[in-house]
mmCIF file of C-alpha atoms in Angstrom:
data_model
loop_
_atom_site.group_PDB
_atom_site.id
_atom_site.type_symbol
_atom_site.label_atom_id
_atom_site.label_comp_id
_atom_site.label_asym_id
_atom_site.label_seq_id
_atom_site.Cartn_x
_atom_site.Cartn_y
_atom_site.Cartn_z
ATOM 1 C CA ASP A 1 33.677 -56.394 123.068
ATOM 2 C CA VAL A 2 33.155 -60.050 122.173
ATOM 3 C CA VAL A 3 33.443 -60.512 118.421
ATOM 4 C CA MET A 4 31.303 -63.249 116.892
ATOM 5 C CA THR A 5 32.522 -64.691 113.586
ATOM 6 C CA GLN A 6 30.299 -66.925 111.496
ATOM 7 C CA SER A 7 31.216 -69.145 108.571
ATOM 8 C CA PRO A 8 30.310 -69.606 105.885
ATOM 9 C CA LEU A 9 28.526 -66.349 105.109
ATOM 10 C CA SER A 10 26.654 -67.988 102.252
ATOM 11 C CA LEU A 11 25.437 -71.580 102.328
ATOM 12 C CA PRO A 12 23.798 -73.159 99.274
ATOM 13 C CA VAL A 13 22.229 -76.479 100.230
ATOM 14 C CA THR A 14 20.287 -79.130 98.335
ATOM 15 C CA LEU A 15 16.858 -79.958 99.763
ATOM 16 C CA GLY A 16 17.048 -82.906 102.107
ATOM 17 C CA GLN A 17 20.765 -82.506 102.679
ATOM 18 C CA PRO A 18 22.381 -81.463 105.970
ATOM 19 C CA ALA A 19 23.738 -77.997 106.688
ATOM 20 C CA SER A 20 26.176 -76.710 109.250
ATOM 21 C CA ILE A 21 27.024 -73.171 110.365
ATOM 22 C CA SER A 22 30.005 -72.310 112.528
ATOM 23 C CA CYS A 23 30.188 -69.478 115.047
ATOM 24 C CA ARG A 24 33.383 -68.549 116.849
ATOM 25 C CA SER A 25 33.705 -66.020 119.650
ATOM 26 C CA SER A 26 36.771 -63.921 120.431
ATOM 27 C CA GLN A 27 36.702 -65.134 124.020
ATOM 28 C CA SER A 28 35.146 -67.978 125.947
ATOM 29 C CA LEU A 29 31.388 -67.707 126.402
ATOM 30 C CA ALA A 30 31.375 -69.823 129.551
ATOM 31 C CA HIS A 31 29.798 -67.718 132.278
ATOM 32 C CA SER A 32 30.826 -67.891 135.913
ATOM 33 C CA ASP A 33 27.307 -69.115 136.719
ATOM 34 C CA GLY A 34 27.989 -72.304 134.760
ATOM 35 C CA SER A 35 25.906 -71.451 131.704
ATOM 36 C CA THR A 36 27.045 -70.524 128.223
ATOM 37 C CA TYR A 37 24.875 -67.816 126.713
ATOM 38 C CA LEU A 38 25.098 -68.587 123.016
ATOM 39 C CA ASN A 39 21.877 -68.336 121.018
ATOM 40 C CA TRP A 40 20.952 -68.950 117.391
ATOM 41 C CA PHE A 41 18.352 -66.971 115.465
ATOM 42 C CA GLN A 42 16.688 -67.539 112.117
ATOM 43 C CA GLN A 43 15.417 -64.645 110.029
ATOM 44 C CA ARG A 44 13.251 -65.638 107.095
ATOM 45 C CA PRO A 45 12.861 -63.131 104.240
ATOM 46 C CA GLY A 46 10.669 -60.245 105.284
ATOM 47 C CA GLN A 47 10.244 -61.490 108.847
ATOM 48 C CA SER A 48 11.551 -60.628 112.289
ATOM 49 C CA PRO A 49 14.248 -62.817 113.781
ATOM 50 C CA ARG A 50 13.137 -65.961 115.571
ATOM 51 C CA ARG A 51 15.190 -67.635 118.266
ATOM 52 C CA LEU A 52 15.865 -71.302 117.531
ATOM 53 C CA ILE A 53 18.432 -72.299 120.130
ATOM 54 C CA TYR A 54 19.467 -70.868 123.496
ATOM 55 C CA LYS A 55 22.288 -71.742 125.859
ATOM 56 C CA VAL A 56 24.144 -73.545 123.048
ATOM 57 C CA SER A 57 21.839 -76.505 122.579
ATOM 58 C CA LYS A 58 18.354 -75.918 124.018
ATOM 59 C CA ARG A 59 15.695 -75.787 121.337
ATOM 60 C CA ASP A 60 12.910 -73.223 121.664
ATOM 61 C CA SER A 61 9.316 -74.358 121.712
ATOM 62 C CA GLY A 62 8.028 -75.231 118.262
ATOM 63 C CA VAL A 63 11.472 -75.489 116.678
ATOM 64 C CA PRO A 64 11.763 -78.631 114.551
ATOM 65 C CA GLU A 65 14.031 -81.373 115.832
ATOM 66 C CA ARG A 66 16.140 -81.149 112.686
ATOM 67 C CA PHE A 67 17.767 -78.051 114.219
ATOM 68 C CA SER A 68 20.466 -78.710 116.788
ATOM 69 C CA GLY A 69 23.157 -76.674 118.487
ATOM 70 C CA SER A 70 26.448 -77.734 119.960
ATOM 71 C CA GLY A 71 29.786 -76.421 121.103
ATOM 72 C CA SER A 72 31.611 -74.939 124.037
ATOM 73 C CA GLY A 73 34.135 -72.270 124.919
ATOM 74 C CA THR A 74 34.644 -70.321 121.721
ATOM 75 C CA ASP A 75 33.428 -72.741 119.039
ATOM 76 C CA PHE A 76 29.770 -73.376 118.303
ATOM 77 C CA THR A 77 27.765 -75.024 115.548
ATOM 78 C CA LEU A 78 24.196 -74.952 114.321
ATOM 79 C CA LYS A 79 23.215 -78.027 112.340
ATOM 80 C CA ILE A 80 20.174 -78.739 110.231
ATOM 81 C CA SER A 81 19.863 -82.470 109.661
ATOM 82 C CA ARG A 82 17.801 -82.251 106.472
ATOM 83 C CA VAL A 83 17.180 -78.846 104.937
ATOM 84 C CA GLU A 84 13.628 -77.974 103.945
ATOM 85 C CA ALA A 85 12.426 -75.113 101.758
ATOM 86 C CA GLU A 86 11.126 -73.189 104.791
ATOM 87 C CA ASP A 87 14.660 -73.050 106.222
ATOM 88 C CA VAL A 88 15.751 -70.419 103.685
ATOM 89 C CA GLY A 89 16.882 -67.256 105.404
ATOM 90 C CA VAL A 90 19.704 -65.769 107.415
ATOM 91 C CA TYR A 91 21.017 -67.373 110.581
ATOM 92 C CA TYR A 92 22.712 -65.418 113.368
ATOM 93 C CA CYS A 93 24.562 -66.464 116.467
ATOM 94 C CA MET A 94 24.452 -64.136 119.477
ATOM 95 C CA GLN A 95 26.355 -64.048 122.745
ATOM 96 C CA GLY A 96 24.885 -62.852 126.023
ATOM 97 C CA THR A 97 27.685 -63.919 128.364
ATOM 98 C CA ASP A 98 29.934 -60.868 128.415
ATOM 99 C CA TRP A 99 27.933 -57.716 127.945
ATOM 100 C CA PRO A 100 27.335 -54.892 127.315
ATOM 101 C CA PRO A 101 27.325 -55.040 124.447
ATOM 102 C CA ILE A 102 25.387 -58.102 123.446
ATOM 103 C CA THR A 103 26.870 -59.074 120.082
ATOM 104 C CA PHE A 104 25.732 -60.945 117.006
ATOM 105 C CA GLY A 105 27.579 -62.744 114.254
ATOM 106 C CA GLN A 106 27.464 -61.310 110.733
ATOM 107 C CA GLY A 107 24.839 -63.782 109.618
ATOM 108 C CA THR A 108 24.867 -66.803 107.298
ATOM 109 C CA ARG A 109 22.533 -66.787 104.313
ATOM 110 C CA LEU A 110 21.109 -70.238 103.612
ATOM 111 C CA GLU A 111 19.698 -70.799 100.147
ATOM 112 C CA ILE A 112 18.458 -73.807 98.230
ATOM 113 C CA LYS A 113 20.652 -74.992 95.368
ATOM 114 C CA GLU B 1 -0.909 -64.718 122.101
ATOM 115 C CA VAL B 2 2.201 -62.652 122.755
ATOM 116 C CA GLN B 3 2.433 -59.464 120.699
ATOM 117 C CA LEU B 4 5.051 -56.733 120.568
ATOM 118 C CA VAL B 5 4.025 -53.802 118.403
ATOM 119 C CA GLU B 6 6.482 -51.025 117.628
ATOM 120 C CA SER B 7 5.562 -47.582 116.382
ATOM 121 C CA GLY B 8 7.067 -44.140 116.039
ATOM 122 C CA GLY B 9 9.470 -44.667 113.178
ATOM 123 C CA GLY B 10 9.714 -42.341 110.214
ATOM 124 C CA LEU B 11 11.864 -39.941 108.244
ATOM 125 C CA VAL B 12 13.892 -37.435 110.248
ATOM 126 C CA GLN B 13 16.680 -35.022 109.374
ATOM 127 C CA PRO B 14 20.191 -35.479 110.742
ATOM 128 C CA GLY B 15 20.362 -34.023 114.217
ATOM 129 C CA GLY B 16 16.674 -34.608 114.784
ATOM 130 C CA SER B 17 14.818 -36.730 117.314
ATOM 131 C CA LEU B 18 12.329 -39.589 117.338
ATOM 132 C CA ARG B 19 10.646 -41.585 120.082
ATOM 133 C CA LEU B 20 9.927 -45.228 119.406
ATOM 134 C CA SER B 21 7.284 -47.118 121.354
ATOM 135 C CA CYS B 22 6.630 -50.812 121.805
ATOM 136 C CA VAL B 23 3.386 -52.042 123.318
ATOM 137 C CA VAL B 24 3.494 -55.547 124.690
ATOM 138 C CA SER B 25 0.569 -57.878 125.308
ATOM 139 C CA GLY B 26 0.133 -61.519 126.206
ATOM 140 C CA LEU B 27 2.904 -61.700 128.779
ATOM 141 C CA SER B 28 3.736 -60.242 132.176
ATOM 142 C CA PHE B 29 5.684 -57.264 130.865
ATOM 143 C CA SER B 30 6.921 -56.120 134.263
ATOM 144 C CA ASN B 31 8.634 -59.469 134.858
ATOM 145 C CA TYR B 32 11.102 -59.176 131.997
ATOM 146 C CA TRP B 33 14.113 -57.274 130.826
ATOM 147 C CA MET B 34 13.424 -55.697 127.461
ATOM 148 C CA SER B 35 15.714 -54.860 124.566
ATOM 149 C CA TRP B 36 15.947 -52.808 121.392
ATOM 150 C CA VAL B 37 17.768 -54.303 118.405
ATOM 151 C CA ARG B 38 18.281 -52.648 115.025
ATOM 152 C CA GLN B 39 18.989 -53.862 111.517
ATOM 153 C CA VAL B 40 20.251 -51.842 108.616
ATOM 154 C CA PRO B 41 18.338 -53.109 105.566
ATOM 155 C CA GLY B 42 20.227 -55.981 103.997
ATOM 156 C CA ARG B 43 22.664 -56.062 106.888
ATOM 157 C CA GLY B 44 23.006 -57.814 110.210
ATOM 158 C CA LEU B 45 21.531 -57.359 113.659
ATOM 159 C CA GLU B 46 22.877 -54.890 116.224
ATOM 160 C CA TRP B 47 21.826 -54.798 119.854
ATOM 161 C CA VAL B 48 21.083 -51.208 120.862
ATOM 162 C CA ALA B 49 19.986 -51.144 124.495
ATOM 163 C CA ASN B 50 18.228 -53.022 127.253
ATOM 164 C CA ILE B 51 16.444 -52.197 130.495
ATOM 165 C CA LYS B 52 15.795 -54.114 133.682
ATOM 166 C CA GLN B 53 12.313 -54.987 134.882
ATOM 167 C CA ASP B 54 12.005 -51.987 137.204
ATOM 168 C CA GLY B 55 14.005 -49.613 135.020
ATOM 169 C CA SER B 56 16.839 -49.407 137.519
ATOM 170 C CA GLU B 57 19.483 -50.656 135.094
ATOM 171 C CA LYS B 58 19.953 -49.569 131.504
ATOM 172 C CA TYR B 59 22.719 -50.465 129.091
ATOM 173 C CA TYR B 60 23.631 -49.195 125.639
ATOM 174 C CA VAL B 61 25.895 -49.968 122.725
ATOM 175 C CA ASP B 62 28.700 -47.408 122.572
ATOM 176 C CA SER B 63 27.517 -45.864 119.305
ATOM 177 C CA VAL B 64 24.245 -44.623 120.846
ATOM 178 C CA ARG B 65 25.209 -43.967 124.461
ATOM 179 C CA GLY B 66 24.506 -40.345 125.345
ATOM 180 C CA ARG B 67 22.134 -39.922 122.397
ATOM 181 C CA PHE B 68 19.500 -42.621 122.968
ATOM 182 C CA THR B 69 17.510 -43.291 126.148
ATOM 183 C CA ILE B 70 15.615 -46.489 126.837
ATOM 184 C CA SER B 71 12.689 -46.399 129.257
ATOM 185 C CA ARG B 72 9.567 -48.326 130.158
ATOM 186 C CA ASP B 73 6.148 -47.894 131.708
ATOM 187 C CA ASN B 74 5.081 -51.130 133.352
ATOM 188 C CA ALA B 75 1.568 -49.811 133.992
ATOM 189 C CA GLN B 76 1.142 -49.314 130.255
ATOM 190 C CA ASN B 77 3.078 -52.464 129.214
ATOM 191 C CA SER B 78 5.207 -50.196 127.077
ATOM 192 C CA LEU B 79 8.852 -49.851 126.142
ATOM 193 C CA TYR B 80 10.354 -46.691 124.668
ATOM 194 C CA LEU B 81 13.474 -45.524 122.880
ATOM 195 C CA GLN B 82 14.098 -41.793 122.783
ATOM 196 C CA MET B 83 16.561 -41.092 119.989
ATOM 197 C CA ASN B 84 18.249 -37.679 119.844
ATOM 198 C CA SER B 85 21.003 -36.243 117.667
ATOM 199 C CA LEU B 86 20.192 -38.776 114.994
ATOM 200 C CA ARG B 87 22.780 -39.593 112.335
ATOM 201 C CA GLY B 88 22.635 -41.265 108.953
ATOM 202 C CA GLU B 89 24.134 -44.408 110.410
ATOM 203 C CA ASP B 90 21.133 -44.744 112.724
ATOM 204 C CA THR B 91 18.979 -45.547 109.688
ATOM 205 C CA ALA B 92 17.618 -49.031 110.340
ATOM 206 C CA VAL B 93 14.638 -51.126 111.266
ATOM 207 C CA TYR B 94 14.280 -51.055 115.038
ATOM 208 C CA PHE B 95 12.886 -54.110 116.817
ATOM 209 C CA CYS B 96 11.797 -54.392 120.404
ATOM 210 C CA ALA B 97 12.308 -57.798 121.951
ATOM 211 C CA ARG B 98 11.780 -59.503 125.254
ATOM 212 C CA GLY B 99 14.797 -60.344 127.319
ATOM 213 C CA GLN B 100 18.113 -59.067 128.573
ATOM 214 C CA GLY B 101 19.493 -60.352 125.328
ATOM 215 C CA PRO B 102 16.623 -60.757 122.896
ATOM 216 C CA ASP B 103 14.849 -64.053 123.319
ATOM 217 C CA GLU B 104 11.911 -65.693 121.570
ATOM 218 C CA TYR B 105 9.600 -62.693 121.339
ATOM 219 C CA TRP B 106 10.254 -59.877 118.867
ATOM 220 C CA GLY B 107 8.137 -57.187 117.325
ATOM 221 C CA GLN B 108 7.742 -56.658 113.595
ATOM 222 C CA GLY B 109 10.017 -53.617 113.610
ATOM 223 C CA THR B 110 9.653 -49.951 112.752
ATOM 224 C CA GLN B 111 11.706 -48.174 110.080
ATOM 225 C CA VAL B 112 13.799 -45.161 111.028
ATOM 226 C CA THR B 113 15.331 -43.175 108.192
ATOM 227 C CA VAL B 114 17.723 -40.323 108.896
ATOM 228 C CA SER B 115 18.206 -38.200 105.817
ATOM 229 C CA SER B 116 18.062 -34.607 104.665
#
């Protein structure tokens, strides 16, 4: 199984400051079809998860431009350019390249300092 | 508006069974893979199973294979998860989601509690 490791697990951030979350996979997520199936999800308190980013860097509809994804191979990053209060929650990376099983990272809890 | 509405959760004794349902509206259900994902309260997300558009392919996480069965009824725009031989570690909120790996559409979840 592909193991997804996120860091940090807890991320206190001052409003208006940038934030960065790392996600590393135990093997390359580059698929033979040329795509890399690495997604990022946000889960606000009391809500269902919401996909923010798919295929490493493609933003879903309605996702603010302050969210961006990057990376390749085994190393990926989700960046928030300027954190807002509504960004509080838990962020998960997920791989869909080598499955079953589809696997998630442990989650990173973002809080406001 | 796309909606995924789960139901069927509840309290069940170890070794018991439950059948979860997910009714989908606002999208062409038969065109998409569908998934079940679970979350132990306060913990992370775990993919449970998925099913191809026509039901011809089904995949499971090892911990539920042989105990859970995913199915769908495209005429009823519905996804199901039959859960047998339930264990305490199956206690979680179960979400249905569109996609082979869950994508942008998720339900609100249904709580399953396995306890005597």
